[in-house]
Amino acid sequence: MGLGVLEDTKLPHVPGTVILDDGVLPDSFEVTGALKHAKGKNGGHIVLNPQPSDDPNDPLNWPLWKRDCLFLIHAFGFVCTAAVPSSLLAAATEVLADTFDVSITKITQLTGFMLLAVGSSGLFVSVLARLFGKRPQFVFASFMCLIGTVIGASAENYNTLLAGRMIQGLGACAYESMLVAIVGDLYFVHERGLRVAFFNFCFASLNAIGSLIAGPITTKYGWRYMFYIYIPFIGLQVLLVVFGATETSFQRNHLFETDIAADVDYDDLARKEAGETKVVASDDQVENCNNTATSAVPPKKTYWQYIAFYHGRQSHDNPIKLFLRPFAICLNPAIIWINLIGSLPIASVALSNFTTAQMYGPPPYNLNPTQLGYMFVGPLVGPLLVTALFLVASDPLALWMARRNNGVFEPEFRLPMALIVGGSLMAIGIFGWGNLYEAGDTPVVGSVILAFYTGGMSALNIASGAYTVDAYREVSVELVIIVMVVKNFLFFGLSYFFNNAVAARGPAFMFNIVGGIVLFGVVILGIPVYMFGKRIRGWWCRAHILKKLHLE
């Protein structure tokens, strides 16, 4: 039993479990010594998982700066298409309700229907990404967000603005659903935690910037200027994704997929590494162990080949089977929990966005859109601090736990820190939001509570992304898609009644219920997932559920 993670007794090697540090025991170095290792002061004994292939077009063979630039382009795309639009209207809720002479619930539904569009298109994006690659989906998404923003800026009535928001939702889908999979495409196991934490920063902190800036803009210039000022950023993002973001999907020999294979043969892999010409996995990241030449490697693509819109068909699977795969993987109990941790905390934070103007706009507070926007300083600072903690600690903690476990890394090692930090902060925030409001505390206290609230959500979101890409990378696209579908349909349903329920029962009553559901579904159920997660991974591999359902 490795640090509380129960061993699987029926498979010699469970997918997701990897030898991460072969310097702990000499015996393990005999097995992995000929494989590619990380470079640097602390990298000499860190085994690269997965192993880079010999193809120079393999993303794992690119220098780290190139992989990071590509990741940052997609992270900026996520901010522009998904993070900012979802919270853009929060501070202007009452202004828009007065402008279009509709209820606050109807304005909330502008975001609800946008998220419905995100969730409804998710399954199609999953299929298209598997068949034709991720790049076409990102390019299409960027253009859709630009078109939706232009429509929103020119809207003269509620229905036109609603149409613009739904088109924005089509743009958000690809970025919201595939950025975690991009981390799996571009990075080794020991590099992923930092990037998942940064992605979470883009999601949580920069999501709050939309509301923070939109409030003063609405007060001074009017609500349309939220869209006017937003358009140039979307335009820049379109240019970056068209001319700077290549395809990251890569068909690598199964022998190299040491982090997802159940039949890893280190001896065979070591012989291959020792007997063939190898391309360094990264100019500044990886060292070769041998350099004898026997086999030719594919030529390196030119820049124009890299940025081609279409890089060939990635899969010849039946599209209907691909459409059903996200539902089928939910037969895995750990994936059900990933759905809970990936949707419940974020949905509960969205409820605080839905209710901020409702709670603090009327008397006795009478906050205008600018002042309501300033309340989102808390949701900016909280996730920023939590993300900084995980940027510093996530990968080193995983490596430390692997060393305590004889050099073997388990994906479950990503969970304890996130559950402890996230659960504690979330409890303070989610129960404090409604109860302290009813106790008469000031909006400043409300903003501080939102910092705890969103900081806890950030920690749990990091756990969701990191565990997904480490434990189930082979189905990470389908997994993130189904989480996104559940989350956004949940948003949409709540947008129909939650504001009215808060008005009728009070925020303390409603958020106490939400808090109980979130903490039980995520933190309490996370304990058995940590303990039995490896056995579940082993069972999932042995059971061949997708194959039995003819979906593989």
Coordinates of C-alpha atoms in Angstrom, one line a residue:
M1 CA 0.0 0.0 0.0
G2 CA 1.6 3.2 -1.2
L3 CA 0.8 6.1 1.2
G4 CA -2.7 5.0 1.7
V5 CA -3.4 4.1 -2.0
L6 CA -4.4 0.5 -2.0
E7 CA -2.6 -1.8 -4.5
D8 CA -4.2 -3.6 -7.3
T9 CA -3.5 -7.3 -6.9
K10 CA -4.5 -8.5 -10.4
L11 CA -2.4 -6.4 -12.8
P12 CA 1.4 -6.2 -12.7
H13 CA 1.2 -2.6 -14.0
V14 CA -1.9 -0.4 -13.6
P15 CA -2.3 2.4 -16.2
G16 CA -1.5 5.8 -14.7
T17 CA 1.1 4.3 -12.3
V18 CA 4.6 5.2 -13.5
I19 CA 8.2 5.0 -12.2
L20 CA 8.9 8.7 -11.8
D21 CA 12.2 8.7 -9.8
D22 CA 14.6 5.8 -10.4
G23 CA 17.2 7.2 -8.1
V24 CA 15.5 5.9 -4.9
L25 CA 16.3 2.3 -5.4
P26 CA 19.2 0.9 -7.5
D27 CA 17.0 -2.0 -8.7
S28 CA 14.6 0.3 -10.4
F29 CA 17.5 2.1 -12.2
E30 CA 18.5 -1.2 -13.8
V31 CA 15.0 -1.3 -15.4
T32 CA 14.8 2.4 -16.5
G33 CA 18.4 3.5 -16.7
A34 CA 18.4 3.4 -20.6
L35 CA 15.3 5.5 -20.9
K36 CA 15.1 9.2 -21.4
H37 CA 15.4 11.3 -18.3
A38 CA 14.8 14.9 -17.4
K39 CA 17.7 17.3 -17.4
G40 CA 18.6 19.9 -14.8
K41 CA 19.8 20.1 -11.3
N42 CA 17.1 17.9 -9.9
G43 CA 16.2 15.9 -13.0
G44 CA 18.9 13.3 -13.3
H45 CA 16.7 10.5 -11.9
I46 CA 13.3 11.7 -13.1
V47 CA 12.1 9.3 -15.8
L48 CA 10.1 10.9 -18.6
N49 CA 6.6 9.6 -18.8
P50 CA 5.5 9.2 -21.5
Q51 CA 8.7 8.5 -23.4
P52 CA 9.2 10.7 -26.4
S53 CA 9.2 8.9 -29.8
D54 CA 11.9 9.3 -32.4
D55 CA 9.8 11.6 -34.5
P56 CA 10.8 15.3 -34.4
N57 CA 7.2 16.2 -34.9
D58 CA 6.2 14.6 -31.7
P59 CA 5.2 17.4 -29.3
L60 CA 7.2 15.8 -26.5
N61 CA 10.3 16.3 -28.6
W62 CA 9.8 20.1 -28.9
P63 CA 11.8 22.4 -26.6
L64 CA 10.0 23.5 -23.5
W65 CA 9.8 27.1 -24.6
K66 CA 7.9 26.1 -27.7
R67 CA 5.5 23.9 -25.7
D68 CA 4.9 26.6 -23.2
C69 CA 4.3 29.2 -25.9
L70 CA 1.7 26.9 -27.5
F71 CA 0.1 26.3 -24.1
L72 CA 0.0 30.0 -23.4
I73 CA -1.8 30.7 -26.7
H74 CA -4.5 28.2 -25.8
A75 CA -4.7 29.5 -22.2
F76 CA -5.2 33.1 -23.6
G77 CA -7.8 31.6 -25.9
F78 CA -9.5 30.0 -22.9
V79 CA -9.6 33.4 -21.1
C80 CA -11.0 35.2 -24.1
T81 CA -13.6 32.6 -25.2
A82 CA -14.6 30.9 -21.9
A83 CA -13.5 32.6 -18.7
V84 CA -14.4 36.3 -19.4
P85 CA -17.7 35.8 -21.3
S86 CA -19.2 33.6 -18.6
S87 CA -19.0 36.4 -16.0
L88 CA -19.1 39.4 -18.2
L89 CA -22.7 40.5 -17.4
A90 CA -22.6 39.8 -13.6
A91 CA -22.0 43.4 -12.5
A92 CA -24.4 44.8 -15.0
T93 CA -27.4 42.6 -14.2
E94 CA -29.7 45.3 -12.9
V95 CA -28.7 47.7 -15.7
L96 CA -29.6 45.2 -18.3
A97 CA -32.8 44.3 -16.6
D98 CA -33.8 48.0 -16.6
T99 CA -32.6 48.5 -20.2
F100 CA -34.6 45.6 -21.7
D101 CA -37.5 45.8 -19.1
V102 CA -37.1 42.1 -18.0
S103 CA -36.6 40.4 -14.7
I104 CA -33.2 39.6 -13.1
T105 CA -33.9 35.9 -13.8
K106 CA -34.1 36.7 -17.5
I107 CA -30.7 38.4 -17.4
T108 CA -29.2 35.5 -15.5
Q109 CA -30.5 33.3 -18.3
L110 CA -28.4 35.2 -20.8
T111 CA -25.5 33.4 -19.2
G112 CA -27.6 30.3 -18.6
F113 CA -28.3 29.9 -22.3
M114 CA -24.7 30.6 -23.2
L115 CA -23.7 27.8 -21.0
L116 CA -26.4 25.6 -22.5
A117 CA -24.8 26.2 -25.9
V118 CA -21.5 25.2 -24.4
G119 CA -22.9 22.0 -23.0
S120 CA -25.0 21.1 -26.0
S121 CA -22.1 21.4 -28.4
G122 CA -19.6 19.6 -26.2
L123 CA -20.3 16.0 -27.4
F124 CA -19.9 17.1 -31.1
V125 CA -16.6 18.8 -30.3
S126 CA -15.4 15.6 -28.7
V127 CA -16.2 13.6 -31.8
L128 CA -14.7 16.1 -34.2
A129 CA -11.5 16.4 -32.1
R130 CA -11.1 12.6 -32.1
L131 CA -11.7 12.4 -35.9
F132 CA -9.9 15.5 -37.2
G133 CA -7.8 16.8 -34.4
K134 CA -8.0 19.7 -31.9
R135 CA -6.7 22.5 -34.1
P136 CA -9.8 22.8 -36.3
Q137 CA -12.0 23.0 -33.2
F138 CA -9.9 25.8 -31.7
V139 CA -9.9 27.9 -34.8
F140 CA -13.7 27.5 -35.3
A141 CA -14.3 28.3 -31.6
S142 CA -12.2 31.5 -31.8
F143 CA -14.2 32.8 -34.8
M144 CA -17.5 31.9 -33.2
C145 CA -16.6 33.9 -30.1
L146 CA -15.7 36.9 -32.2
I147 CA -19.0 36.7 -34.1
G148 CA -21.0 36.4 -30.9
T149 CA -19.3 39.3 -29.3
V150 CA -19.9 41.6 -32.3
I151 CA -23.6 40.5 -32.2
G152 CA -23.8 41.3 -28.5
A153 CA -22.3 44.7 -29.0
S154 CA -24.8 45.6 -31.7
A155 CA -27.9 44.1 -30.0
E156 CA -31.0 46.3 -29.8
N157 CA -33.2 43.9 -27.9
Y158 CA -33.1 41.1 -25.5
N159 CA -33.4 38.3 -28.1
T160 CA -30.5 39.6 -30.2
L161 CA -28.3 39.8 -27.1
L162 CA -29.4 36.2 -26.2
A163 CA -28.4 35.0 -29.7
G164 CA -25.0 36.6 -29.4
R165 CA -24.4 35.0 -26.0
M166 CA -25.3 31.6 -27.4
I167 CA -22.9 32.0 -30.3
Q168 CA -20.3 33.0 -27.7
G169 CA -21.1 29.7 -26.0
L170 CA -20.2 27.8 -29.2
G171 CA -16.9 29.5 -29.0
A172 CA -16.3 28.6 -25.4
C173 CA -16.8 24.9 -25.8
A174 CA -13.6 23.8 -27.4
Y175 CA -11.4 25.8 -25.1
E176 CA -13.3 24.8 -21.9
S177 CA -13.2 21.1 -22.8
M178 CA -9.8 20.5 -24.3
L179 CA -7.2 22.6 -22.5
V180 CA -6.7 19.9 -19.9
A181 CA -6.1 17.4 -22.8
I182 CA -3.6 19.8 -24.3
V183 CA -1.6 19.5 -21.1
G184 CA -1.5 15.7 -21.6
D185 CA -0.4 16.2 -25.2
L186 CA 2.5 18.6 -24.5
Y187 CA 3.9 17.7 -21.1
F188 CA 5.4 14.8 -19.1
V189 CA 3.9 13.7 -15.9
H190 CA 6.3 15.6 -13.7
E191 CA 5.5 18.9 -15.6
R192 CA 1.7 18.7 -15.6
G193 CA 0.8 20.0 -12.2
L194 CA 2.2 23.4 -12.7
R195 CA 0.4 23.8 -16.1
V196 CA -2.9 22.6 -14.7
A197 CA -2.6 25.1 -11.8
F198 CA -1.9 27.9 -14.3
F199 CA -5.0 26.8 -16.4
N200 CA -7.0 27.1 -13.2
F201 CA -5.6 30.6 -12.6
C202 CA -6.9 31.5 -16.1
F203 CA -10.3 30.0 -15.2
A204 CA -10.8 31.4 -11.7
S205 CA -8.9 34.6 -11.3
L206 CA -9.2 35.9 -14.8
N207 CA -12.9 35.0 -14.8
A208 CA -13.3 37.5 -12.0
I209 CA -11.5 40.2 -14.0
G210 CA -14.4 40.3 -16.5
S211 CA -16.9 41.3 -13.8
L212 CA -14.3 43.6 -12.0
I213 CA -13.7 45.6 -15.2
A214 CA -17.2 45.4 -16.6
G215 CA -18.7 47.2 -13.6
P216 CA -16.9 50.5 -14.0
I217 CA -17.2 50.3 -17.8
T218 CA -21.0 49.9 -17.6
T219 CA -21.3 52.8 -15.1
K220 CA -19.2 55.2 -17.1
Y221 CA -19.9 54.3 -20.7
G222 CA -22.9 51.9 -20.8
W223 CA -23.2 48.2 -21.1
R224 CA -22.3 48.0 -24.8
Y225 CA -18.8 49.1 -24.1
M226 CA -18.2 45.8 -22.3
F227 CA -18.4 44.2 -25.7
Y228 CA -16.7 47.0 -27.6
I229 CA -13.5 46.8 -25.5
Y230 CA -13.6 43.0 -25.5
I231 CA -13.6 42.7 -29.4
P232 CA -9.9 43.6 -29.9
F233 CA -8.8 41.0 -27.5
I234 CA -10.8 38.4 -29.3
G235 CA -9.4 39.6 -32.6
L236 CA -5.8 39.2 -31.3
Q237 CA -6.7 35.7 -30.0
V238 CA -8.0 34.7 -33.5
L239 CA -4.7 35.8 -35.0
L240 CA -2.7 33.9 -32.4
V241 CA -4.5 30.6 -32.8
V242 CA -4.5 30.8 -36.6
F243 CA -0.8 31.6 -37.0
G244 CA 0.8 30.3 -33.8
A245 CA -1.1 27.2 -32.6
T246 CA -0.4 23.9 -34.3
E247 CA -2.0 20.5 -33.8
T248 CA -1.0 18.8 -30.6
S249 CA -2.7 15.4 -31.2
F250 CA 0.0 12.8 -32.1
Q251 CA -0.2 9.2 -32.9
R252 CA 2.7 7.8 -30.8
N253 CA 3.8 4.1 -30.8
H254 CA 2.0 2.4 -27.8
L255 CA 5.4 1.3 -26.6
F256 CA 6.2 4.9 -25.6
E257 CA 2.9 5.5 -23.7
T258 CA 4.3 4.5 -20.3
D259 CA 1.7 6.5 -18.4
I260 CA -1.4 4.9 -19.9
A261 CA -0.3 1.4 -21.0
A262 CA -1.1 -1.7 -18.9
D263 CA 1.6 -3.8 -20.5
V264 CA 4.7 -1.5 -20.2
D265 CA 7.8 -3.5 -21.2
Y266 CA 10.7 -1.4 -19.8
D267 CA 13.2 -3.9 -21.1
D268 CA 11.9 -3.7 -24.7
L269 CA 11.6 0.0 -24.5
A270 CA 15.2 0.3 -23.2
R271 CA 16.5 -1.9 -26.0
K272 CA 14.7 0.3 -28.5
E273 CA 16.2 3.4 -26.9
A274 CA 19.7 1.9 -27.0
G275 CA 19.5 0.5 -30.5
E276 CA 18.0 3.4 -32.5
T277 CA 18.8 7.0 -33.3
K278 CA 16.9 9.1 -30.9
V279 CA 15.8 12.7 -31.1
V280 CA 16.3 14.6 -27.8
A281 CA 12.9 15.1 -26.1
S282 CA 13.6 18.7 -25.5
D283 CA 16.7 20.9 -26.1
D284 CA 16.6 22.1 -22.6
Q285 CA 14.7 19.4 -20.8
V286 CA 15.8 15.9 -21.7
E287 CA 19.1 14.0 -22.2
N288 CA 19.8 11.0 -24.4
C289 CA 21.3 7.9 -23.0
N290 CA 22.6 6.4 -26.3
N291 CA 23.1 7.7 -29.8
T292 CA 23.6 4.8 -32.2
A293 CA 22.0 5.1 -35.6
T294 CA 20.0 2.5 -37.5
S295 CA 16.6 3.8 -38.5
A296 CA 15.4 6.8 -40.4
V297 CA 13.1 9.4 -38.7
P298 CA 10.4 11.4 -40.4
P299 CA 11.4 14.9 -41.6
K300 CA 10.6 17.9 -39.5
K301 CA 7.6 19.9 -40.6
T302 CA 8.0 23.4 -41.9
Y303 CA 6.3 26.3 -40.2
W304 CA 3.5 26.4 -42.8
Q305 CA 2.9 22.7 -42.4
Y306 CA 2.7 23.2 -38.6
I307 CA 0.0 25.8 -38.8
A308 CA -2.1 24.0 -41.5
F309 CA -5.7 24.1 -40.6
Y310 CA -6.1 20.3 -41.1
H311 CA -3.4 17.7 -40.3
G312 CA -5.1 14.6 -41.6
R313 CA -7.6 12.3 -40.0
Q314 CA -6.6 11.3 -36.5
S315 CA -9.0 8.4 -36.1
H316 CA -11.2 6.2 -38.4
D317 CA -13.6 5.2 -35.6
N318 CA -17.3 5.3 -36.1
P319 CA -18.6 8.8 -35.2
I320 CA -21.6 7.4 -33.4
K321 CA -19.4 5.3 -31.2
L322 CA -17.3 8.3 -30.4
F323 CA -20.4 10.3 -29.6
L324 CA -21.4 7.6 -27.0
R325 CA -18.0 7.2 -25.4
P326 CA -18.3 10.1 -23.0
F327 CA -21.5 8.5 -21.5
A328 CA -20.0 5.0 -21.4
I329 CA -16.9 6.1 -19.4
C330 CA -19.3 7.2 -16.6
L331 CA -19.6 3.5 -15.7
N332 CA -16.3 4.0 -14.0
P333 CA -17.0 5.2 -10.3
A334 CA -13.9 7.3 -10.2
I335 CA -15.0 9.2 -13.3
I336 CA -18.4 9.8 -11.7
W337 CA -16.5 11.4 -8.8
I338 CA -14.5 13.5 -11.3
N339 CA -17.8 14.7 -12.7
L340 CA -18.8 15.8 -9.2
I341 CA -15.5 17.6 -8.4
G342 CA -15.4 19.1 -11.8
S343 CA -18.9 20.5 -11.8
L344 CA -20.3 21.1 -8.2
P345 CA -17.7 23.6 -6.9
I346 CA -17.8 25.6 -10.1
A347 CA -21.6 25.6 -10.3
S348 CA -21.8 26.8 -6.7
V349 CA -19.4 29.7 -7.4
A350 CA -21.6 30.6 -10.4
L351 CA -24.5 30.8 -8.0
S352 CA -22.6 33.5 -6.1
N353 CA -22.2 35.4 -9.4
F354 CA -25.9 35.0 -10.1
T355 CA -26.8 36.5 -6.7
T356 CA -24.3 39.2 -6.1
A357 CA -26.3 42.0 -7.8
Q358 CA -29.5 40.6 -6.3
M359 CA -28.1 40.7 -2.8
Y360 CA -26.1 43.9 -2.8
G361 CA -27.8 46.0 -5.5
P362 CA -31.1 46.8 -3.6
P363 CA -31.3 48.6 -0.2
P364 CA -29.7 48.8 2.3
Y365 CA -26.5 48.5 0.2
N366 CA -27.6 50.1 -3.1
L367 CA -24.3 49.2 -4.9
N368 CA -24.1 50.5 -8.5
P369 CA -22.4 48.4 -11.2
T370 CA -19.0 49.9 -10.5
Q371 CA -19.2 49.0 -6.8
L372 CA -20.6 45.5 -7.6
G373 CA -17.6 45.1 -9.9
Y374 CA -15.2 45.9 -7.1
M375 CA -16.7 43.1 -5.0
F376 CA -15.0 40.7 -7.5
V377 CA -11.6 41.8 -6.2
G378 CA -12.0 38.9 -3.7
P379 CA -12.6 36.3 -6.5
L380 CA -9.6 37.6 -8.2
V381 CA -7.2 37.5 -5.2
G382 CA -8.4 34.2 -3.7
P383 CA -7.7 31.9 -6.7
L384 CA -4.5 33.9 -7.4
L385 CA -3.1 33.0 -4.0
V386 CA -4.3 29.4 -4.2
T387 CA -2.8 29.0 -7.7
A388 CA 0.5 30.5 -6.5
L389 CA 0.6 27.8 -3.8
F390 CA -0.1 25.0 -6.3
L391 CA 2.4 26.4 -8.8
V392 CA 5.1 26.1 -6.2
A393 CA 4.0 22.9 -4.5
S394 CA 2.0 20.7 -6.8
D395 CA 4.7 19.0 -8.9
P396 CA 7.3 18.9 -6.0
L397 CA 4.8 17.4 -3.7
A398 CA 3.9 14.7 -6.2
L399 CA 7.6 14.0 -6.7
W400 CA 8.2 13.8 -2.9
M401 CA 5.3 11.4 -2.5
A402 CA 6.6 9.3 -5.4
R403 CA 10.0 9.1 -3.7
R404 CA 8.4 8.1 -0.4
N405 CA 6.7 5.4 -2.5
N406 CA 9.9 3.8 -3.8
G407 CA 10.0 6.1 -6.8
V408 CA 6.5 5.1 -8.0
F409 CA 4.0 7.9 -8.8
E410 CA 0.3 7.3 -8.4
P411 CA -2.2 9.8 -9.9
E412 CA -4.0 9.8 -6.6
F413 CA -1.0 11.7 -5.1
R414 CA -2.6 14.8 -6.8
L415 CA -5.6 14.7 -4.5
P416 CA -4.7 15.1 -0.7
M417 CA -3.4 18.7 -0.9
A418 CA -6.3 19.8 -3.1
L419 CA -9.0 18.2 -1.0
I420 CA -7.6 19.6 2.3
V421 CA -7.0 23.1 1.0
G422 CA -10.0 23.2 -1.3
G423 CA -12.4 21.7 1.2
S424 CA -11.4 24.0 4.0
L425 CA -11.6 27.2 1.9
M426 CA -14.8 26.1 0.2
A427 CA -16.5 25.5 3.6
I428 CA -15.6 29.0 4.8
G429 CA -16.8 30.6 1.6
I430 CA -19.9 28.7 0.8
F431 CA -21.4 28.8 4.3
G432 CA -20.2 32.3 4.9
W433 CA -21.6 33.9 1.7
G434 CA -25.3 33.6 2.7
N435 CA -25.0 33.6 6.5
L436 CA -22.8 36.6 6.9
Y437 CA -25.0 38.5 4.4
E438 CA -28.0 37.9 6.5
A439 CA -26.1 38.9 9.6
G440 CA -25.6 42.3 8.1
D441 CA -21.9 42.3 7.3
T442 CA -20.6 44.8 4.8
P443 CA -19.9 44.2 1.1
V444 CA -16.1 44.2 1.9
V445 CA -16.7 41.1 4.1
G446 CA -18.7 39.6 1.3
S447 CA -15.8 40.2 -1.1
V448 CA -13.4 38.5 1.4
I449 CA -15.8 35.6 1.7
L450 CA -15.8 35.3 -2.1
A451 CA -12.0 35.1 -2.0
F452 CA -12.3 32.0 0.2
Y453 CA -15.2 30.6 -1.9
T454 CA -13.4 30.9 -5.2
G455 CA -10.0 29.9 -3.7
G456 CA -11.5 26.7 -2.6
M457 CA -13.1 26.1 -6.0
S458 CA -9.7 26.7 -7.6
A459 CA -8.0 24.0 -5.5
L460 CA -10.7 21.5 -6.2
N461 CA -10.6 22.4 -9.9
I462 CA -6.8 21.8 -10.0
A463 CA -7.4 18.3 -8.4
S464 CA -10.0 17.6 -11.1
G465 CA -7.7 18.5 -14.0
A466 CA -4.5 17.0 -12.7
Y467 CA -6.2 13.7 -11.7
T468 CA -7.9 13.5 -15.1
V469 CA -4.8 13.9 -17.2
D470 CA -2.6 11.6 -15.0
A471 CA -5.1 8.8 -14.3
Y472 CA -7.2 8.7 -17.5
R473 CA -5.2 10.5 -20.2
E474 CA -6.4 8.1 -22.9
V475 CA -10.0 9.3 -22.4
S476 CA -9.2 12.8 -21.2
V477 CA -11.1 14.5 -24.0
E478 CA -14.2 12.5 -23.4
L479 CA -13.9 12.9 -19.7
V480 CA -13.5 16.6 -19.7
I481 CA -16.3 16.9 -22.3
I482 CA -18.8 15.0 -20.1
V483 CA -17.8 17.1 -17.0
M484 CA -18.3 20.2 -19.1
V485 CA -21.7 19.0 -20.3
V486 CA -22.9 18.1 -16.7
K487 CA -21.5 21.4 -15.4
N488 CA -23.1 23.6 -18.0
F489 CA -26.5 21.9 -18.0
L490 CA -26.4 22.3 -14.2
F491 CA -25.7 26.0 -14.7
F492 CA -28.6 26.3 -17.1
G493 CA -31.1 24.5 -14.8
L494 CA -30.1 26.6 -11.8
S495 CA -30.4 29.9 -13.7
Y496 CA -34.2 29.2 -14.0
F497 CA -35.0 29.1 -10.4
F498 CA -32.1 29.9 -8.0
N499 CA -32.6 33.7 -7.9
N500 CA -36.3 33.3 -7.1
A501 CA -35.4 30.7 -4.5
V502 CA -33.0 33.1 -2.8
A503 CA -35.6 35.8 -2.8
A504 CA -38.2 33.5 -1.2
R505 CA -36.0 31.5 1.3
G506 CA -33.0 33.7 1.8
P507 CA -29.4 33.3 0.7
A508 CA -28.3 31.6 4.0
F509 CA -30.8 28.7 3.6
M510 CA -30.1 28.1 -0.1
F511 CA -26.3 28.3 0.2
N512 CA -26.3 26.0 3.3
I513 CA -28.0 23.4 1.1
V514 CA -25.6 24.0 -1.7
G515 CA -22.6 23.8 0.7
G516 CA -23.7 20.5 2.1
I517 CA -24.1 18.9 -1.3
V518 CA -20.7 20.2 -2.6
L519 CA -18.7 19.2 0.5
F520 CA -20.2 15.7 0.7
G521 CA -20.1 15.0 -3.1
V522 CA -16.5 16.3 -3.5
V523 CA -14.5 16.1 -0.3
I524 CA -16.1 13.2 1.6
L525 CA -16.4 11.0 -1.5
G526 CA -12.9 12.0 -2.4
I527 CA -11.4 10.0 0.5
P528 CA -12.5 6.5 -0.9
V529 CA -11.4 7.7 -4.4
Y530 CA -7.9 8.3 -3.0
M531 CA -7.8 5.0 -1.3
F532 CA -9.4 2.8 -4.0
G533 CA -8.5 4.8 -7.1
K534 CA -5.7 2.5 -8.2
R535 CA -7.9 -0.6 -7.8
I536 CA -10.6 1.2 -9.9
R537 CA -8.0 2.0 -12.6
G538 CA -6.9 -1.6 -12.6
W539 CA -10.5 -2.9 -12.8
W540 CA -11.3 -0.4 -15.6
C541 CA -8.3 -1.7 -17.6
R542 CA -9.2 -5.4 -17.0
A543 CA -13.0 -5.0 -17.6
H544 CA -12.6 -3.6 -21.1
I545 CA -16.0 -1.9 -20.7
L546 CA -15.6 0.2 -23.9
K547 CA -14.6 -2.8 -25.9
K548 CA -17.5 -4.9 -24.6
L549 CA -19.8 -2.0 -25.6
H550 CA -18.2 -2.0 -29.0
L551 CA -17.1 1.6 -28.5
E552 CA -13.4 1.0 -28.8

